[in-house]
């Protein structure tokens, strides 16, 4: 066990953990942030996607020790049911998901994309979602939702 210190969603969190456990497990079990899902546990589904230093990563593949001292953002950082992130609002408005298991990972991959490129093309969006598998809904509504957020951002400029 080791004492790890992470910046999670803007707060400094100290936690005793096995540095070889996954960041996904640390977030869920050590820090109680269960918005991050664990699907395959081996880097194939993207359900566990979080941001580490602003980049989307599969947190099931990141040893907790490697996240020590890093900035982590999970889906809990984005909004609340009363005050959703624009992307969450547009996804909900379109019924873009069914079971929702993939949703936190998809949202975090899209947030990472929009942070580095506020005006992505459809190809950019598809590339950003390459690592996120959704078994129940298509990706069409995801594209529509992101494109609405892009239009909104452009109108506000
Ligand atoms: Fe991490 Fe599937 S749970 S990629
Ligand atoms: Fe069920 Fe995506 S909505 S896996």
PDB file of C-alpha atoms and ligand atoms in Angstrom:
ATOM      1  CA  UNK A   1       0.000   0.000   0.000  1.00  0.00           C
ATOM      2  CA  UNK A   2       1.123   3.561  -0.618  1.00  0.00           C
ATOM      3  CA  UNK A   3      -0.213   6.998   0.064  1.00  0.00           C
ATOM      4  CA  UNK A   4      -1.300   8.574  -3.223  1.00  0.00           C
ATOM      5  CA  UNK A   5      -2.246  12.190  -3.771  1.00  0.00           C
ATOM      6  CA  UNK A   6      -4.322  13.071  -6.816  1.00  0.00           C
ATOM      7  CA  UNK A   7      -6.166  16.145  -7.993  1.00  0.00           C
ATOM      8  CA  UNK A   8      -9.581  14.765  -8.792  1.00  0.00           C
ATOM      9  CA  UNK A   9     -12.255  17.026 -10.234  1.00  0.00           C
ATOM     10  CA  UNK A  10     -10.492  20.059  -8.807  1.00  0.00           C
ATOM     11  CA  UNK A  11      -9.998  18.669  -5.301  1.00  0.00           C
ATOM     12  CA  UNK A  12      -6.857  17.244  -3.722  1.00  0.00           C
ATOM     13  CA  UNK A  13      -7.565  13.672  -2.650  1.00  0.00           C
ATOM     14  CA  UNK A  14      -5.236  11.562  -0.536  1.00  0.00           C
ATOM     15  CA  UNK A  15      -5.806   7.850  -0.446  1.00  0.00           C
ATOM     16  CA  UNK A  16      -4.020   4.686   0.704  1.00  0.00           C
ATOM     17  CA  UNK A  17      -3.962   2.235  -2.160  1.00  0.00           C
ATOM     18  CA  UNK A  18      -2.023  -0.476  -3.895  1.00  0.00           C
ATOM     19  CA  UNK A  19      -0.152   1.467  -6.604  1.00  0.00           C
ATOM     20  CA  UNK A  20      -0.685  -1.423  -9.002  1.00  0.00           C
ATOM     21  CA  UNK A  21      -4.453  -1.339  -8.744  1.00  0.00           C
ATOM     22  CA  UNK A  22      -6.126   0.405 -11.651  1.00  0.00           C
ATOM     23  CA  UNK A  23      -7.064   4.064 -11.585  1.00  0.00           C
ATOM     24  CA  UNK A  24     -10.605   2.949 -12.439  1.00  0.00           C
ATOM     25  CA  UNK A  25     -10.792   0.836  -9.270  1.00  0.00           C
ATOM     26  CA  UNK A  26      -9.196   3.589  -7.209  1.00  0.00           C
ATOM     27  CA  UNK A  27     -11.769   6.119  -8.424  1.00  0.00           C
ATOM     28  CA  UNK A  28     -14.710   3.798  -7.827  1.00  0.00           C
ATOM     29  CA  UNK A  29     -13.725   1.932  -4.679  1.00  0.00           C
ATOM     30  CA  UNK A  30     -11.160   4.237  -3.078  1.00  0.00           C
ATOM     31  CA  UNK A  31     -12.813   7.562  -3.806  1.00  0.00           C
ATOM     32  CA  UNK A  32     -16.454   6.578  -4.278  1.00  0.00           C
ATOM     33  CA  UNK A  33     -16.670   8.076  -7.768  1.00  0.00           C
ATOM     34  CA  UNK A  34     -18.829   5.432  -9.380  1.00  0.00           C
ATOM     35  CA  UNK A  35     -19.707   7.421 -12.474  1.00  0.00           C
ATOM     36  CA  UNK A  36     -16.667   5.833 -14.110  1.00  0.00           C
ATOM     37  CA  UNK A  37     -17.673   2.374 -15.306  1.00  0.00           C
ATOM     38  CA  UNK A  38     -15.588  -0.759 -15.737  1.00  0.00           C
ATOM     39  CA  UNK A  39     -16.636  -2.924 -18.650  1.00  0.00           C
ATOM     40  CA  UNK A  40     -13.918  -5.091 -20.165  1.00  0.00           C
ATOM     41  CA  UNK A  41     -11.138  -4.103 -17.777  1.00  0.00           C
ATOM     42  CA  UNK A  42      -8.531  -4.434 -20.514  1.00  0.00           C
ATOM     43  CA  UNK A  43      -8.649  -1.334 -22.685  1.00  0.00           C
ATOM     44  CA  UNK A  44     -11.179  -2.443 -25.264  1.00  0.00           C
ATOM     45  CA  UNK A  45     -14.510  -0.805 -24.432  1.00  0.00           C
ATOM     46  CA  UNK A  46     -13.757   2.734 -23.237  1.00  0.00           C
ATOM     47  CA  UNK A  47     -16.397   2.637 -20.477  1.00  0.00           C
ATOM     48  CA  UNK A  48     -13.716   3.661 -17.980  1.00  0.00           C
ATOM     49  CA  UNK A  49     -12.523   6.744 -19.891  1.00  0.00           C
ATOM     50  CA  UNK A  50     -11.471   9.690 -17.724  1.00  0.00           C
ATOM     51  CA  UNK A  51      -9.225  12.656 -18.377  1.00  0.00           C
ATOM     52  CA  UNK A  52      -5.663  12.582 -17.061  1.00  0.00           C
ATOM     53  CA  UNK A  53      -3.908  15.915 -17.538  1.00  0.00           C
ATOM     54  CA  UNK A  54      -6.682  16.740 -20.013  1.00  0.00           C
ATOM     55  CA  UNK A  55      -6.212  13.655 -22.165  1.00  0.00           C
ATOM     56  CA  UNK A  56      -8.745  10.868 -22.443  1.00  0.00           C
ATOM     57  CA  UNK A  57      -7.332   7.628 -21.019  1.00  0.00           C
ATOM     58  CA  UNK A  58      -8.723   4.186 -20.263  1.00  0.00           C
ATOM     59  CA  UNK A  59      -8.490   4.284 -16.487  1.00  0.00           C
ATOM     60  CA  UNK A  60      -8.600   0.481 -16.294  1.00  0.00           C
ATOM     61  CA  UNK A  61      -5.157   0.464 -17.923  1.00  0.00           C
ATOM     62  CA  UNK A  62      -3.574   3.181 -15.762  1.00  0.00           C
ATOM     63  CA  UNK A  63      -1.945   1.889 -12.567  1.00  0.00           C
ATOM     64  CA  UNK A  64      -3.035   4.057  -9.651  1.00  0.00           C
ATOM     65  CA  UNK A  65       0.606   4.791  -8.872  1.00  0.00           C
ATOM     66  CA  UNK A  66       1.002   6.432 -12.281  1.00  0.00           C
ATOM     67  CA  UNK A  67      -1.863   8.790 -11.483  1.00  0.00           C
ATOM     68  CA  UNK A  68      -0.106  10.007  -8.341  1.00  0.00           C
ATOM     69  CA  UNK A  69       0.254  13.803  -8.510  1.00  0.00           C
ATOM     70  CA  UNK A  70      -1.808  14.035 -11.702  1.00  0.00           C
ATOM     71  CA  UNK A  71      -4.979  15.954 -12.534  1.00  0.00           C
ATOM     72  CA  UNK A  72      -7.869  13.603 -13.110  1.00  0.00           C
ATOM     73  CA  UNK A  73     -11.351  14.544 -14.310  1.00  0.00           C
ATOM     74  CA  UNK A  74     -14.263  12.129 -14.163  1.00  0.00           C
ATOM     75  CA  UNK A  75     -17.822  12.465 -15.403  1.00  0.00           C
ATOM     76  CA  UNK A  76     -18.775  13.799 -11.951  1.00  0.00           C
ATOM     77  CA  UNK A  77     -16.816  16.972 -12.775  1.00  0.00           C
ATOM     78  CA  UNK A  78     -19.155  17.975 -15.580  1.00  0.00           C
ATOM     79  CA  UNK A  79     -22.539  18.815 -14.213  1.00  0.00           C
ATOM     80  CA  UNK A  80     -25.531  17.767 -12.175  1.00  0.00           C
ATOM     81  CA  UNK A  81     -28.992  16.628 -13.258  1.00  0.00           C
ATOM     82  CA  UNK A  82     -30.207  20.196 -12.672  1.00  0.00           C
ATOM     83  CA  UNK A  83     -27.290  21.816 -14.414  1.00  0.00           C
ATOM     84  CA  UNK A  84     -25.920  19.547 -17.075  1.00  0.00           C
ATOM     85  CA  UNK A  85     -22.884  20.120 -19.248  1.00  0.00           C
ATOM     86  CA  UNK A  86     -24.145  21.212 -22.707  1.00  0.00           C
ATOM     87  CA  UNK A  87     -23.027  17.911 -24.145  1.00  0.00           C
ATOM     88  CA  UNK A  88     -24.926  15.930 -21.522  1.00  0.00           C
ATOM     89  CA  UNK A  89     -27.999  18.115 -22.116  1.00  0.00           C
ATOM     90  CA  UNK A  90     -27.943  17.509 -25.880  1.00  0.00           C
ATOM     91  CA  UNK A  91     -27.361  13.777 -25.464  1.00  0.00           C
ATOM     92  CA  UNK A  92     -30.275  13.494 -23.053  1.00  0.00           C
ATOM     93  CA  UNK A  93     -32.490  15.642 -25.303  1.00  0.00           C
ATOM     94  CA  UNK A  94     -31.905  13.210 -28.169  1.00  0.00           C
ATOM     95  CA  UNK A  95     -32.205  10.003 -26.141  1.00  0.00           C
ATOM     96  CA  UNK A  96     -28.745   9.166 -27.439  1.00  0.00           C
ATOM     97  CA  UNK A  97     -28.239   6.224 -25.066  1.00  0.00           C
ATOM     98  CA  UNK A  98     -30.142   3.182 -23.924  1.00  0.00           C
ATOM     99  CA  UNK A  99     -28.536   1.243 -21.049  1.00  0.00           C
ATOM    100  CA  UNK A 100     -26.112   4.111 -20.431  1.00  0.00           C
ATOM    101  CA  UNK A 101     -23.189   1.926 -19.388  1.00  0.00           C
ATOM    102  CA  UNK A 102     -20.932   3.410 -22.054  1.00  0.00           C
ATOM    103  CA  UNK A 103     -22.163   6.957 -21.465  1.00  0.00           C
ATOM    104  CA  UNK A 104     -19.632   8.332 -18.962  1.00  0.00           C
ATOM    105  CA  UNK A 105     -16.750   7.129 -21.107  1.00  0.00           C
ATOM    106  CA  UNK A 106     -18.277   8.489 -24.300  1.00  0.00           C
ATOM    107  CA  UNK A 107     -18.946  11.835 -22.677  1.00  0.00           C
ATOM    108  CA  UNK A 108     -15.403  12.124 -21.334  1.00  0.00           C
ATOM    109  CA  UNK A 109     -13.900  11.267 -24.735  1.00  0.00           C
ATOM    110  CA  UNK A 110     -16.067  13.955 -26.344  1.00  0.00           C
ATOM    111  CA  UNK A 111     -15.232  16.508 -23.651  1.00  0.00           C
ATOM    112  CA  UNK A 112     -11.521  15.877 -24.250  1.00  0.00           C
ATOM    113  CA  UNK A 113     -12.081  16.383 -27.975  1.00  0.00           C
ATOM    114  CA  UNK A 114     -14.010  19.643 -27.539  1.00  0.00           C
ATOM    115  CA  UNK A 115     -11.396  20.985 -25.142  1.00  0.00           C
ATOM    116  CA  UNK A 116      -8.602  20.550 -27.668  1.00  0.00           C
ATOM    117  CA  UNK A 117     -10.729  21.316 -30.733  1.00  0.00           C
ATOM    118  CA  UNK A 118     -13.963  23.296 -30.209  1.00  0.00           C
ATOM    119  CA  UNK A 119     -14.925  22.894 -33.883  1.00  0.00           C
ATOM    120  CA  UNK A 120     -14.253  19.248 -34.753  1.00  0.00           C
ATOM    121  CA  UNK A 121     -15.427  17.676 -37.993  1.00  0.00           C
ATOM    122  CA  UNK A 122     -17.573  14.532 -38.058  1.00  0.00           C
ATOM    123  CA  UNK A 123     -14.407  12.580 -38.840  1.00  0.00           C
ATOM    124  CA  UNK A 124     -12.676  14.108 -35.799  1.00  0.00           C
ATOM    125  CA  UNK A 125     -15.648  13.071 -33.645  1.00  0.00           C
ATOM    126  CA  UNK A 126     -15.629   9.543 -35.018  1.00  0.00           C
ATOM    127  CA  UNK A 127     -11.884   9.289 -34.406  1.00  0.00           C
ATOM    128  CA  UNK A 128     -12.305  10.527 -30.828  1.00  0.00           C
ATOM    129  CA  UNK A 129     -14.920   7.812 -30.238  1.00  0.00           C
ATOM    130  CA  UNK A 130     -12.945   4.974 -31.795  1.00  0.00           C
ATOM    131  CA  UNK A 131     -12.154   3.514 -28.383  1.00  0.00           C
ATOM    132  CA  UNK A 132     -15.697   3.799 -27.013  1.00  0.00           C
ATOM    133  CA  UNK A 133     -17.971   0.875 -27.729  1.00  0.00           C
ATOM    134  CA  UNK A 134     -21.726   1.218 -27.445  1.00  0.00           C
ATOM    135  CA  UNK A 135     -23.607  -2.020 -27.832  1.00  0.00           C
ATOM    136  CA  UNK A 136     -27.129  -0.658 -27.738  1.00  0.00           C
ATOM    137  CA  UNK A 137     -27.486   2.574 -29.622  1.00  0.00           C
ATOM    138  CA  UNK A 138     -26.051   3.893 -32.843  1.00  0.00           C
ATOM    139  CA  UNK A 139     -23.613   6.753 -33.028  1.00  0.00           C
ATOM    140  CA  UNK A 140     -25.818   9.037 -35.165  1.00  0.00           C
ATOM    141  CA  UNK A 141     -27.405  10.818 -32.235  1.00  0.00           C
ATOM    142  CA  UNK A 142     -23.997  11.289 -30.647  1.00  0.00           C
ATOM    143  CA  UNK A 143     -22.846  13.115 -33.753  1.00  0.00           C
ATOM    144  CA  UNK A 144     -26.011  15.241 -33.769  1.00  0.00           C
ATOM    145  CA  UNK A 145     -25.516  16.171 -30.112  1.00  0.00           C
ATOM    146  CA  UNK A 146     -21.885  17.144 -30.561  1.00  0.00           C
ATOM    147  CA  UNK A 147     -22.722  19.165 -33.659  1.00  0.00           C
ATOM    148  CA  UNK A 148     -25.394  21.083 -31.742  1.00  0.00           C
ATOM    149  CA  UNK A 149     -22.858  21.913 -29.009  1.00  0.00           C
ATOM    150  CA  UNK A 150     -20.419  23.052 -31.706  1.00  0.00           C
ATOM    151  CA  UNK A 151     -23.091  25.333 -33.236  1.00  0.00           C
ATOM    152  CA  UNK A 152     -23.931  26.735 -29.800  1.00  0.00           C
ATOM    153  CA  UNK A 153     -20.269  27.448 -29.089  1.00  0.00           C
ATOM    154  CA  UNK A 154     -19.920  29.210 -32.453  1.00  0.00           C
ATOM    155  CA  UNK A 155     -23.033  31.357 -31.792  1.00  0.00           C
ATOM    156  CA  UNK A 156     -21.634  32.435 -28.411  1.00  0.00           C
ATOM    157  CA  UNK A 157     -18.384  33.670 -29.940  1.00  0.00           C
TER     158      UNK A 157
HETATM  159 FE1  LIG B   1     -11.446   0.098 -19.479  1.00  0.00          FE
HETATM  160 FE2  LIG B   1     -13.095  -1.378 -20.949  1.00  0.00          FE
HETATM  161  S1  LIG B   1     -13.121  -1.026 -18.806  1.00  0.00           S
HETATM  162  S2  LIG B   1     -11.483  -0.062 -21.612  1.00  0.00           S
HETATM  163 FE1  LIG B   2     -25.806   0.712 -23.760  1.00  0.00          FE
HETATM  164 FE2  LIG B   2     -24.105   2.356 -24.943  1.00  0.00          FE
HETATM  165  S1  LIG B   2     -26.123   2.781 -24.351  1.00  0.00           S
HETATM  166  S2  LIG B   2     -23.694   0.391 -24.228  1.00  0.00           S
END
